[in-house]
Amino acid sequence: MPLLEVEGLAVDYGAIRAVRDVSLTVEEGELVALVGANGAGKTTTLRAISRLVPVAAGSIRLGGRDLTRLRPHEVTTLGIAHVPEGRGIFPSLTVMENLELATWLRRKDQEGLRRDFDRVFSLFPRLWDRRHQVASTLSGGEQQMLALARALLTRGRVLLLDEPSMGLAPVLVKEIFSILRELNRQGTTILLVEQNAHMALGIAHRGYVLEAGTVVLSGPGPELARSHRVKEAYLGR
Amino acid sequence: MAIFIQQLLNALQLGGIYALIALGYTMVYGVLKLINFAHGDIFMAGAFIGFFLATYLKLPFVATLLGSMVLTALLGVTVERVAYRPLREAGAPRMSLVITALGVGLFLENFTRATVGAEPRNFPRLLETAAWDLGGVALTSLQFLIIGTALALMLALRYLVRHTLVGKAMRAVADNPEILGLMGVNVDRIIIFTFVLGSTLAAAGGILYAQAYPVLDPYMGIVVGWKAFIAAVVGGIGLIDGAMLGGVILGSTEVFVAAYLPSTYRDGIAFAILILVLLLRPTGLLGRPVVKKV
Ligand SMILES: Nc1ncnc2c1ncn2[C@@H]1O[C@H](COP(=O)(O)OP(=O)(O)O)[C@@H](O)[C@H]1O
Ligand SMILES: [Mg+2]
């Protein structure tokens, strides 16, 4: 049984159907990429999974459990960790306060938290240096790291990442991607949304291509990266 | 000099009460961006609940204070659940929420009037007041108790908001409620908790107010509520320290204006200060200046 299973998902914004028919699966330990041009419905798909937008049709299951009727905090409790588009840090809180809020669900587990904080700070040493700084003063790359670190601290079973490379300089994009690959190698299951299709498919086990709210192609990552259709999507036509 | 110190104590007493109420406005604004115009009437309800506890159950001061805080918190939470949350969930525009808040306030006033009556009630004296004369300054234990209780509650709240996880969650709701949900936090609970805190402090303000000015009526929350709201705005709405500073400024203005000018000027000057501060600092004294994007 796949860890995350989306079947026939549709999402409406008012009268507009933004996502028409999305089915995808993510197995435990996999890194799966969801790529497509701007406006294809990638963000909406992730927002439906973490229950930030109403589901018009279809089902979403995590470890066999239906999520469609739940609320965002309940989905997080069950193991969805969502790093939203634009990072979604709390700008007026310090870096440390941002991280602490991610421990809400297991604030009693002091021992486990200490280990997780150690892990997060060794992955992102710059966050340790800036821990007392107000998050709005971080650079774009640092904010992305903070958002990632926060998601790791919720100890989700699946990490949903919405365009972690957005707005970052090429060298930072490389750094983020190598961190993602490393996290996945250490066992973190990832569903990665990217416009940067080539890089995403390059590190993914499998990939899905989204066009106008519908999955039009799927297959092993590197194979998809070479396909003609993806090149078109990547260029946004 | 003695008179000045005397007036200063009076100012701190009144200012402390305004600050307690202002904190409720500022916290709810902080998390929901809603001016909860029913909050002054929550203060009135807190005073009346205390009146009943003290008069009919003959409870002593501390029990009256705590009892009123608990029951008023229940009232505040009920208002949030029944009147505000359904609108929030329906995605109603902010203006509808503000109008609803005004309606809730009118309801509370008229409900109190219908059940308790419009005649003013005398709040029983719950505290033995010792008075000392210090070189012409008349100190009363009541004054110290009011100032001390207000200060202790404010410091406790300040600690809670700054240093506890739930306090951080309250500040995070202000930043981005959606993301807070993704952290596994039930945002509705944080909002309820905010109403609990605000109503609790308003009740405390009501009891302290009734000890200093022991005449209650169903409309007492209107003017006091407006002034506490002004205090919150003058200090910088959404800011805990701003509410405290604004409360003290407003209390001082009133006391000193009444001491040196005919007392009919008092409220006019209080409102003039609001306008003046907002002209000079649109985001309040402690608020971050608005940066105009060119
Ligand atoms: N809040 C919204 N209200 C109305 N339409 C929206 C909203 N968000 C996204 N859309 C529309 O839904 C479609 C999919 O958007 P989105 O999921 O953000 O795509 P992507 O993340 O792939 O760029 C687009 O046509 C977009 O204009
Ligand atoms: Mg997007």
PDB file of C-alpha atoms and ligand atoms in Angstrom, chain A residues 11-14 16-19 35-47 53 85 162-163 193 195 210 213, ligand 1:
ATOM      1  CA  VAL A  11     -10.585  21.179  -6.680  1.00  0.00           C
ATOM      2  CA  ASP A  12     -12.736  24.215  -7.498  1.00  0.00           C
ATOM      3  CA  TYR A  13     -12.108  27.897  -6.889  1.00  0.00           C
ATOM      4  CA  GLY A  14     -15.643  29.190  -7.145  1.00  0.00           C
ATOM      5  CA  ILE A  16     -13.308  27.484 -11.853  1.00  0.00           C
ATOM      6  CA  ARG A  17     -12.047  23.919 -11.687  1.00  0.00           C
ATOM      7  CA  ALA A  18      -8.337  24.372 -10.980  1.00  0.00           C
ATOM      8  CA  VAL A  19      -7.538  20.684 -10.521  1.00  0.00           C
ATOM      9  CA  VAL A  35       6.075  19.119 -12.317  1.00  0.00           C
ATOM     10  CA  GLY A  36       4.201  21.360 -14.697  1.00  0.00           C
ATOM     11  CA  ALA A  37       3.964  24.871 -16.025  1.00  0.00           C
ATOM     12  CA  ASN A  38       2.847  27.844 -13.992  1.00  0.00           C
ATOM     13  CA  GLY A  39      -0.878  27.549 -13.282  1.00  0.00           C
ATOM     14  CA  ALA A  40      -1.026  23.796 -13.923  1.00  0.00           C
ATOM     15  CA  GLY A  41      -2.473  23.119 -10.474  1.00  0.00           C
ATOM     16  CA  LYS A  42       0.571  21.902  -8.519  1.00  0.00           C
ATOM     17  CA  THR A  43       0.096  24.211  -5.533  1.00  0.00           C
ATOM     18  CA  THR A  44      -3.614  23.504  -5.458  1.00  0.00           C
ATOM     19  CA  THR A  45      -2.918  19.762  -5.368  1.00  0.00           C
ATOM     20  CA  LEU A  46      -0.641  20.140  -2.344  1.00  0.00           C
ATOM     21  CA  ARG A  47      -3.109  22.471  -0.635  1.00  0.00           C
ATOM     22  CA  VAL A  53      -8.713  24.011   0.125  1.00  0.00           C
ATOM     23  CA  GLU A  85       4.723  28.010  -1.732  1.00  0.00           C
ATOM     24  CA  ASP A 162       6.098  23.559  -2.966  1.00  0.00           C
ATOM     25  CA  GLU A 163       8.790  25.068  -5.188  1.00  0.00           C
ATOM     26  CA  VAL A 193       6.511  20.266  -6.577  1.00  0.00           C
ATOM     27  CA  GLN A 195       8.516  24.360 -12.088  1.00  0.00           C
ATOM     28  CA  LEU A 210       0.571  18.110 -14.647  1.00  0.00           C
ATOM     29  CA  GLY A 213      -5.165  20.375 -13.707  1.00  0.00           C
TER      30      GLY A 213
HETATM   31  N1  LIG C   1      -7.139  31.423  -4.682  1.00  0.00           N
HETATM   32  C1  LIG C   1      -7.448  31.202  -5.982  1.00  0.00           C
HETATM   33  N2  LIG C   1      -8.613  31.665  -6.498  1.00  0.00           N
HETATM   34  C2  LIG C   1      -8.926  31.449  -7.782  1.00  0.00           C
HETATM   35  N3  LIG C   1      -8.149  30.788  -8.648  1.00  0.00           N
HETATM   36  C3  LIG C   1      -6.973  30.310  -8.207  1.00  0.00           C
HETATM   37  C4  LIG C   1      -6.557  30.497  -6.850  1.00  0.00           C
HETATM   38  N4  LIG C   1      -5.348  29.913  -6.693  1.00  0.00           N
HETATM   39  C5  LIG C   1      -5.030  29.390  -7.898  1.00  0.00           C
HETATM   40  N5  LIG C   1      -5.996  29.618  -8.805  1.00  0.00           N
HETATM   41  C6  LIG C   1      -5.990  29.154 -10.196  1.00  0.00           C
HETATM   42  O1  LIG C   1      -5.918  27.760 -10.183  1.00  0.00           O
HETATM   43  C7  LIG C   1      -5.040  27.294 -11.199  1.00  0.00           C
HETATM   44  C8  LIG C   1      -3.954  26.445 -10.587  1.00  0.00           C
HETATM   45  O2  LIG C   1      -3.131  27.252  -9.766  1.00  0.00           O
HETATM   46  P1  LIG C   1      -1.938  26.684  -8.917  1.00  0.00           P
HETATM   47  O3  LIG C   1      -2.380  25.463  -8.205  1.00  0.00           O
HETATM   48  O4  LIG C   1      -1.403  27.783  -8.096  1.00  0.00           O
HETATM   49  O5  LIG C   1      -0.890  26.273 -10.044  1.00  0.00           O
HETATM   50  P2  LIG C   1       0.673  26.032  -9.968  1.00  0.00           P
HETATM   51  O6  LIG C   1       1.051  25.875  -8.533  1.00  0.00           O
HETATM   52  O7  LIG C   1       0.883  24.799 -10.754  1.00  0.00           O
HETATM   53  O8  LIG C   1       1.332  27.214 -10.582  1.00  0.00           O
HETATM   54  C9  LIG C   1      -4.524  28.521 -11.903  1.00  0.00           C
HETATM   55  O9  LIG C   1      -5.301  28.719 -13.065  1.00  0.00           O
HETATM   56  C10 LIG C   1      -4.747  29.627 -10.927  1.00  0.00           C
HETATM   57  O10 LIG C   1      -4.983  30.853 -11.592  1.00  0.00           O
END
